[in-house]
XYZ file of C-alpha atoms in Angstrom:
423
model
C -64.893 -142.388 -17.311
C -67.986 -143.199 -19.338
C -71.210 -143.861 -17.499
C -72.264 -147.504 -17.063
C -75.996 -146.921 -16.608
C -78.666 -148.052 -19.046
C -80.179 -145.441 -21.344
C -83.613 -144.880 -22.769
C -84.161 -145.377 -26.464
C -84.819 -141.655 -26.780
C -82.453 -140.027 -24.256
C -83.374 -136.423 -23.556
C -82.234 -133.332 -21.718
C -83.717 -134.445 -18.397
C -81.633 -137.601 -18.362
C -78.593 -135.620 -19.497
C -78.899 -133.120 -16.657
C -79.227 -135.957 -14.144
C -75.719 -137.119 -15.062
C -73.773 -137.154 -11.760
C -71.694 -134.007 -11.359
C -73.035 -132.289 -14.502
C -74.492 -129.208 -12.840
C -71.242 -128.528 -11.010
C -69.537 -127.611 -14.301
C -72.563 -126.537 -16.360
C -73.530 -123.531 -14.273
C -70.079 -121.923 -13.999
C -69.370 -122.936 -17.597
C -72.477 -121.074 -18.720
C -71.336 -117.932 -16.926
C -67.778 -118.204 -18.226
C -68.723 -118.459 -21.918
C -71.058 -115.447 -21.976
C -68.309 -112.939 -22.888
C -67.245 -114.918 -25.990
C -70.195 -113.639 -28.034
C -69.511 -110.051 -26.952
C -65.874 -109.784 -28.026
C -66.054 -109.396 -31.814
C -69.133 -107.174 -31.907
C -67.696 -105.100 -29.038
C -64.489 -104.520 -30.991
C -66.368 -103.682 -34.185
C -68.610 -101.132 -32.459
C -65.792 -99.470 -30.478
C -63.256 -99.239 -33.316
C -65.882 -98.150 -35.851
C -66.873 -95.382 -33.435
C -63.294 -94.175 -32.940
C -62.123 -94.531 -36.570
C -65.335 -94.148 -38.576
C -64.475 -97.178 -40.715
C -66.108 -100.590 -40.807
C -63.056 -101.865 -42.652
C -60.679 -100.846 -39.864
C -63.064 -102.180 -37.215
C -63.364 -105.473 -39.047
C -59.606 -105.743 -39.476
C -58.936 -105.304 -35.741
C -61.637 -107.836 -34.901
C -60.133 -110.162 -37.515
C -56.704 -110.014 -35.884
C -58.343 -111.076 -32.638
C -60.098 -113.958 -34.385
C -56.986 -115.151 -36.224
C -54.973 -115.006 -33.025
C -57.596 -117.057 -31.209
C -57.769 -119.581 -34.038
C -53.995 -120.074 -33.960
C -53.614 -120.293 -30.188
C -56.840 -122.070 -29.173
C -55.669 -125.547 -30.296
C -52.435 -125.079 -28.381
C -54.481 -124.154 -25.339
C -56.524 -127.328 -25.828
C -53.394 -129.436 -26.183
C -51.975 -127.965 -22.967
C -55.282 -128.604 -21.175
C -55.186 -132.258 -22.264
C -51.653 -132.524 -20.909
C -51.672 -130.363 -17.757
C -55.355 -129.950 -16.915
C -57.933 -127.288 -17.651
C -57.335 -125.222 -14.524
C -53.613 -124.823 -15.252
C -54.443 -123.270 -18.633
C -57.579 -121.339 -17.736
C -56.390 -119.282 -14.753
C -53.448 -117.508 -16.449
C -55.500 -117.240 -19.631
C -58.334 -115.215 -18.115
C -55.870 -112.874 -16.399
C -54.013 -112.198 -19.658
C -57.266 -111.747 -21.556
C -58.624 -109.205 -19.090
C -55.427 -107.158 -19.243
C -55.231 -107.330 -23.050
C -58.819 -106.231 -23.647
C -58.362 -103.394 -21.171
C -55.288 -102.247 -23.114
C -57.177 -102.449 -26.414
C -59.962 -100.262 -24.999
C -57.497 -97.680 -23.702
C -55.660 -97.502 -27.043
C -58.878 -97.119 -29.037
C -60.227 -94.344 -26.816
C -56.975 -92.374 -26.912
C -56.835 -92.388 -30.711
C -53.851 -94.729 -31.012
C -52.779 -95.661 -34.572
C -54.309 -98.732 -36.184
C -51.101 -100.749 -35.883
C -51.213 -100.327 -32.093
C -54.754 -101.708 -32.026
C -53.554 -104.668 -34.078
C -50.770 -105.368 -31.579
C -53.173 -105.273 -28.636
C -55.651 -107.492 -30.481
C -53.119 -110.353 -30.732
C -52.943 -111.251 -27.003
C -56.650 -110.424 -26.594
C -57.495 -113.139 -29.102
C -54.787 -115.593 -28.092
C -56.000 -115.616 -24.496
C -59.745 -116.085 -25.138
C -60.769 -118.769 -22.592
C -61.803 -121.985 -24.363
C -64.624 -122.725 -21.949
C -66.955 -124.261 -24.540
C -64.456 -126.939 -25.625
C -63.570 -127.575 -21.981
C -67.227 -128.174 -21.102
C -67.579 -130.485 -24.117
C -64.500 -132.391 -22.995
C -66.064 -132.866 -19.562
C -69.227 -134.224 -21.154
C -67.180 -136.568 -23.333
C -65.249 -137.873 -20.332
C -68.516 -138.727 -18.590
C -70.552 -139.971 -21.559
C -67.982 -141.542 -23.892
C -69.632 -144.233 -26.018
C -73.168 -143.605 -24.726
C -76.264 -142.475 -26.670
C -76.370 -139.295 -24.591
C -73.387 -137.809 -26.452
C -75.496 -136.364 -29.326
C -77.875 -134.952 -26.710
C -74.938 -133.343 -24.922
C -73.717 -131.880 -28.225
C -77.174 -130.427 -28.854
C -77.352 -129.054 -25.319
C -73.980 -127.357 -25.754
C -75.076 -125.837 -29.039
C -78.200 -124.464 -27.372
C -76.069 -123.028 -24.584
C -73.636 -121.487 -27.064
C -76.420 -119.989 -29.102
C -78.151 -118.592 -26.053
C -74.951 -116.668 -25.428
C -75.106 -115.449 -29.018
C -78.645 -114.247 -28.370
C -77.688 -112.432 -25.165
C -74.099 -111.382 -25.961
C -74.535 -109.263 -29.113
C -77.720 -107.663 -27.802
C -76.041 -106.817 -24.491
C -72.851 -105.535 -26.143
C -74.798 -103.415 -28.632
C -77.032 -101.979 -25.924
C -74.029 -101.099 -23.769
C -72.059 -99.574 -26.668
C -74.948 -97.537 -28.049
C -76.731 -96.682 -24.807
C -73.947 -96.297 -22.251
C -70.528 -95.804 -23.878
C -68.795 -97.190 -26.995
C -66.305 -99.023 -24.761
C -68.874 -100.418 -22.323
C -69.333 -103.652 -24.275
C -65.658 -104.608 -24.151
C -65.249 -103.520 -20.536
C -68.146 -105.777 -19.546
C -66.694 -108.615 -21.634
C -63.381 -108.380 -19.776
C -65.049 -108.316 -16.361
C -67.294 -111.305 -17.114
C -64.347 -113.268 -18.494
C -62.367 -112.724 -15.318
C -65.133 -113.642 -12.872
C -66.717 -116.459 -14.865
C -63.412 -117.999 -15.942
C -62.007 -118.191 -12.431
C -65.270 -119.666 -11.118
C -65.221 -122.393 -13.792
C -61.547 -123.129 -13.140
C -62.349 -123.763 -9.491
C -64.470 -126.830 -10.422
C -61.641 -129.366 -10.246
C -63.677 -132.482 -9.505
C -65.182 -132.740 -12.978
C -62.201 -131.878 -15.171
C -61.110 -134.777 -17.434
C -58.057 -136.903 -16.754
C -54.852 -135.333 -18.017
C -51.124 -135.909 -18.172
C -50.060 -139.246 -16.753
C -53.656 -140.365 -16.132
C -54.609 -139.755 -19.759
C -51.415 -141.316 -21.080
C -52.202 -144.472 -19.135
C -55.212 -145.191 -21.360
C -55.085 -147.925 -23.969
C -54.888 -145.459 -26.864
C -51.615 -143.726 -27.793
C -51.380 -139.925 -27.626
C -51.641 -138.244 -31.017
C -52.486 -134.807 -32.323
C -56.101 -134.261 -33.315
C -54.926 -132.450 -36.455
C -53.250 -135.622 -37.728
C -56.691 -137.223 -38.219
C -58.035 -136.554 -41.757
C -61.664 -136.326 -40.647
C -60.823 -133.567 -38.171
C -59.273 -131.539 -40.982
C -62.448 -131.935 -43.058
C -64.566 -130.743 -40.146
C -62.253 -127.756 -39.677
C -63.108 -126.648 -43.224
C -66.814 -127.081 -42.480
C -66.515 -124.989 -39.332
C -64.556 -122.315 -41.225
C -67.648 -121.956 -43.402
C -69.864 -121.635 -40.336
C -67.534 -118.966 -39.007
C -67.926 -117.046 -42.259
C -71.653 -116.882 -41.579
C -71.173 -115.515 -38.071
C -68.570 -112.940 -39.117
C -70.247 -111.884 -42.331
C -73.568 -111.363 -40.605
C -72.111 -109.431 -37.679
C -70.504 -106.797 -39.896
C -73.168 -106.735 -42.604
C -76.047 -106.441 -40.137
C -74.233 -103.548 -38.453
C -73.719 -101.855 -41.828
C -77.348 -102.480 -42.836
C -78.798 -100.926 -39.689
C -76.454 -97.936 -40.114
C -77.684 -97.518 -43.692
C -81.331 -97.418 -42.636
C -80.592 -95.060 -39.728
C -81.544 -97.525 -36.991
C -78.316 -98.885 -35.431
C -80.190 -100.181 -32.398
C -81.850 -102.818 -34.590
C -78.497 -104.552 -35.045
C -78.678 -106.466 -31.779
C -82.285 -107.436 -32.439
C -81.547 -108.814 -35.932
C -78.514 -110.744 -34.748
C -80.525 -112.002 -31.811
C -83.213 -113.347 -34.181
C -80.501 -115.166 -36.131
C -79.048 -116.675 -32.956
C -82.512 -117.526 -31.641
C -83.128 -119.633 -34.743
C -79.918 -121.484 -34.048
C -80.940 -122.049 -30.438
C -84.416 -123.311 -31.325
C -83.008 -125.770 -33.856
C -80.494 -126.944 -31.276
C -83.251 -127.652 -28.766
C -85.107 -129.711 -31.339
C -81.956 -131.613 -32.358
C -81.466 -132.889 -28.838
C -84.918 -134.465 -28.681
C -84.749 -136.527 -31.889
C -83.740 -140.198 -32.086
C -82.028 -140.099 -35.475
C -82.387 -142.969 -37.939
C -79.865 -141.570 -40.430
C -76.167 -141.399 -39.693
C -74.290 -138.245 -38.691
C -72.431 -137.924 -42.017
C -75.685 -137.651 -43.947
C -77.141 -135.300 -41.327
C -74.101 -133.057 -41.632
C -74.257 -132.888 -45.428
C -78.015 -132.305 -45.498
C -77.817 -129.657 -42.786
C -74.924 -127.929 -44.491
C -76.726 -127.924 -47.827
C -79.670 -126.161 -46.182
C -77.315 -123.643 -44.558
C -75.657 -122.907 -47.909
C -78.961 -122.247 -49.644
C -80.199 -119.974 -46.846
C -76.907 -118.032 -46.594
C -76.888 -117.533 -50.371
C -80.122 -115.512 -50.139
C -79.016 -112.982 -47.511
C -77.660 -110.432 -49.994
C -81.113 -110.132 -51.612
C -82.800 -108.749 -48.452
C -83.484 -105.004 -48.404
C -85.890 -104.661 -45.475
C -85.667 -105.355 -41.753
C -88.544 -107.818 -41.927
C -87.112 -109.865 -44.799
C -83.593 -109.813 -43.377
C -84.926 -110.929 -40.005
C -86.819 -113.807 -41.623
C -83.790 -114.939 -43.638
C -81.559 -114.592 -40.586
C -83.931 -116.841 -38.649
C -83.755 -119.501 -41.376
C -79.953 -119.314 -41.474
C -79.884 -119.772 -37.701
C -82.202 -122.772 -37.948
C -79.773 -124.359 -40.420
C -76.555 -123.657 -38.495
C -77.438 -125.689 -35.410
C -77.771 -129.062 -37.205
C -74.388 -128.557 -38.869
C -72.634 -127.501 -35.660
C -74.163 -130.196 -33.465
C -73.506 -132.980 -35.941
C -69.939 -131.808 -36.491
C -69.217 -131.990 -32.766
C -70.894 -135.400 -32.609
C -68.756 -136.711 -35.469
C -65.449 -135.420 -34.113
C -66.012 -137.333 -30.881
C -66.092 -140.563 -32.940
C -62.845 -139.704 -34.754
C -60.436 -138.870 -31.937
C -58.782 -140.727 -29.052
C -59.595 -139.608 -25.533
C -56.137 -138.038 -25.108
C -56.900 -135.407 -27.772
C -60.478 -134.409 -26.916
C -59.988 -130.842 -25.746
C -57.507 -130.172 -28.544
C -59.980 -131.421 -31.167
C -62.821 -129.328 -29.791
C -60.591 -126.240 -29.733
C -59.557 -126.840 -33.361
C -63.228 -126.667 -34.311
C -63.866 -123.627 -32.131
C -60.732 -122.015 -33.538
C -61.913 -122.755 -37.071
C -65.163 -120.907 -36.382
C -63.140 -117.979 -35.027
C -60.793 -117.977 -38.034
C -63.696 -118.122 -40.487
C -65.375 -115.361 -38.539
C -62.195 -113.264 -38.594
C -61.729 -113.625 -42.332
C -65.395 -112.870 -42.954
C -65.331 -109.800 -40.708
C -62.357 -108.422 -42.648
C -63.708 -109.105 -46.139
C -67.292 -108.156 -45.325
C -66.085 -104.946 -43.663
C -64.170 -103.906 -46.775
C -67.092 -104.791 -49.024
C -69.571 -102.931 -46.800
C -67.353 -99.820 -46.834
C -67.022 -99.919 -50.624
C -70.409 -101.172 -51.833
C -72.802 -101.390 -48.883
C -74.225 -104.120 -46.707
C -75.579 -106.223 -49.592
C -72.024 -106.875 -50.779
C -71.010 -107.891 -47.269
C -73.711 -110.575 -47.231
C -71.969 -112.293 -50.161
C -69.285 -113.497 -47.739
C -71.474 -116.095 -45.925
C -72.582 -117.409 -49.307
C -69.013 -117.873 -50.543
C -67.825 -119.472 -47.298
C -70.605 -122.038 -47.101
C -70.442 -122.952 -50.803
C -66.720 -123.744 -50.570
C -67.159 -125.690 -47.327
C -70.057 -127.745 -48.704
C -67.999 -128.662 -51.772
C -65.202 -129.868 -49.479
C -67.612 -131.931 -47.378
C -69.071 -133.616 -50.437
C -65.659 -134.404 -51.900
C -64.090 -135.729 -48.675
C -67.076 -137.184 -46.813
C -65.461 -140.650 -46.730
C -62.916 -139.303 -44.212
C -65.642 -138.784 -41.629
C -66.113 -142.477 -40.886
C -65.767 -143.152 -37.135
C -62.902 -145.042 -35.574
C -63.636 -148.743 -35.084
C -63.258 -148.361 -31.307
C -65.951 -145.693 -31.334
C -68.349 -148.007 -33.173
C -67.775 -150.752 -30.650
C -68.210 -148.362 -27.721
C -71.389 -146.929 -29.197
C -72.848 -150.444 -29.239
C -71.439 -151.353 -25.834
C -73.088 -153.618 -23.281
C -75.861 -151.949 -21.315
C -76.532 -149.114 -23.767
C -79.170 -150.980 -25.780
C -79.416 -148.289 -28.456
C -78.817 -148.874 -32.181
C -76.359 -146.366 -33.626
C -76.309 -145.194 -37.246
C -72.755 -144.686 -38.434
C -73.214 -143.394 -41.973
């Protein structure tokens, strides 16, 4: 249920964190999402070590990403219907077993097709903790001016994991054992996922309780604006995937593989810093314009990556790309909340998360092949292509991102006292 308290004209993180019950799901949710950023890079580093091919490593990681993208929305739909705990507990158990099998197959020299088979359940069972946390925020803050702040906070949290995760996975794989990154990912998923699932008091209404709301149940994918945002998030995923593989290839080319985690961490740090700033701004322009402007900046920055031929320049460009990703991600999550009924929240958030994973999977595959054939510079062309196509789609179909009328009314509801830009 949405909060009924009055809000400041410039709601900030302090007020957000004072939301009753927030810390009870934020802390375990933070722990449970840490492994997500370790999975793809862990697979790439392990399979590249055992096969000697970035292309093969990227293909296995891509299968994981495609599988997650296909199954994540179904997981979200089931969570909306049966509750988050009912989906999360079996999911983390399956994921732990699947990743363990993938590690064993890679280390024993199994054929590539066997790695592909193991990658399917590993991706399909990735716990959708981020969307579940966002759904809990939405249930508490629906129609209040704190929703954009919550979206920014979640982006900062996600990006902090992308600062820590790749660096940790790379350090474990290069300093301890090539499989150490994935083994740690599986262990953290199991412990963190079960801890988050135990927080029953804050999970959103589901099943009969959700169906009793005034709005009819419908699939999030049936809403045109959600489909437009999926394309935008596919482009963002192409940046993540293209940079993961291309940065790895670049540091291999210069004989300093340990710099990979540092460069990716700089990129993610830019995203995190921009996310922090986004949550402190009282915006006077509407979310559609913010999304298009932010995405335009991302496209320009991503289009320059292939020109970098030094660690310093690549780090600087990566920082700029990270600074541009956060506004696009945060605004996209803010917009989707205005497009969907409450009965489809988790599903909608998982469609967007799945789109990032699918874009990342495709980019990992293509960038891996390009890096094998022509070097890291060719791999950096993938983020450029993905963002250019997504920006063109956003510009052509931006009219479909107008909020539902009920969302406009709620955003101006009694007691909130905050003007809301809708364009």
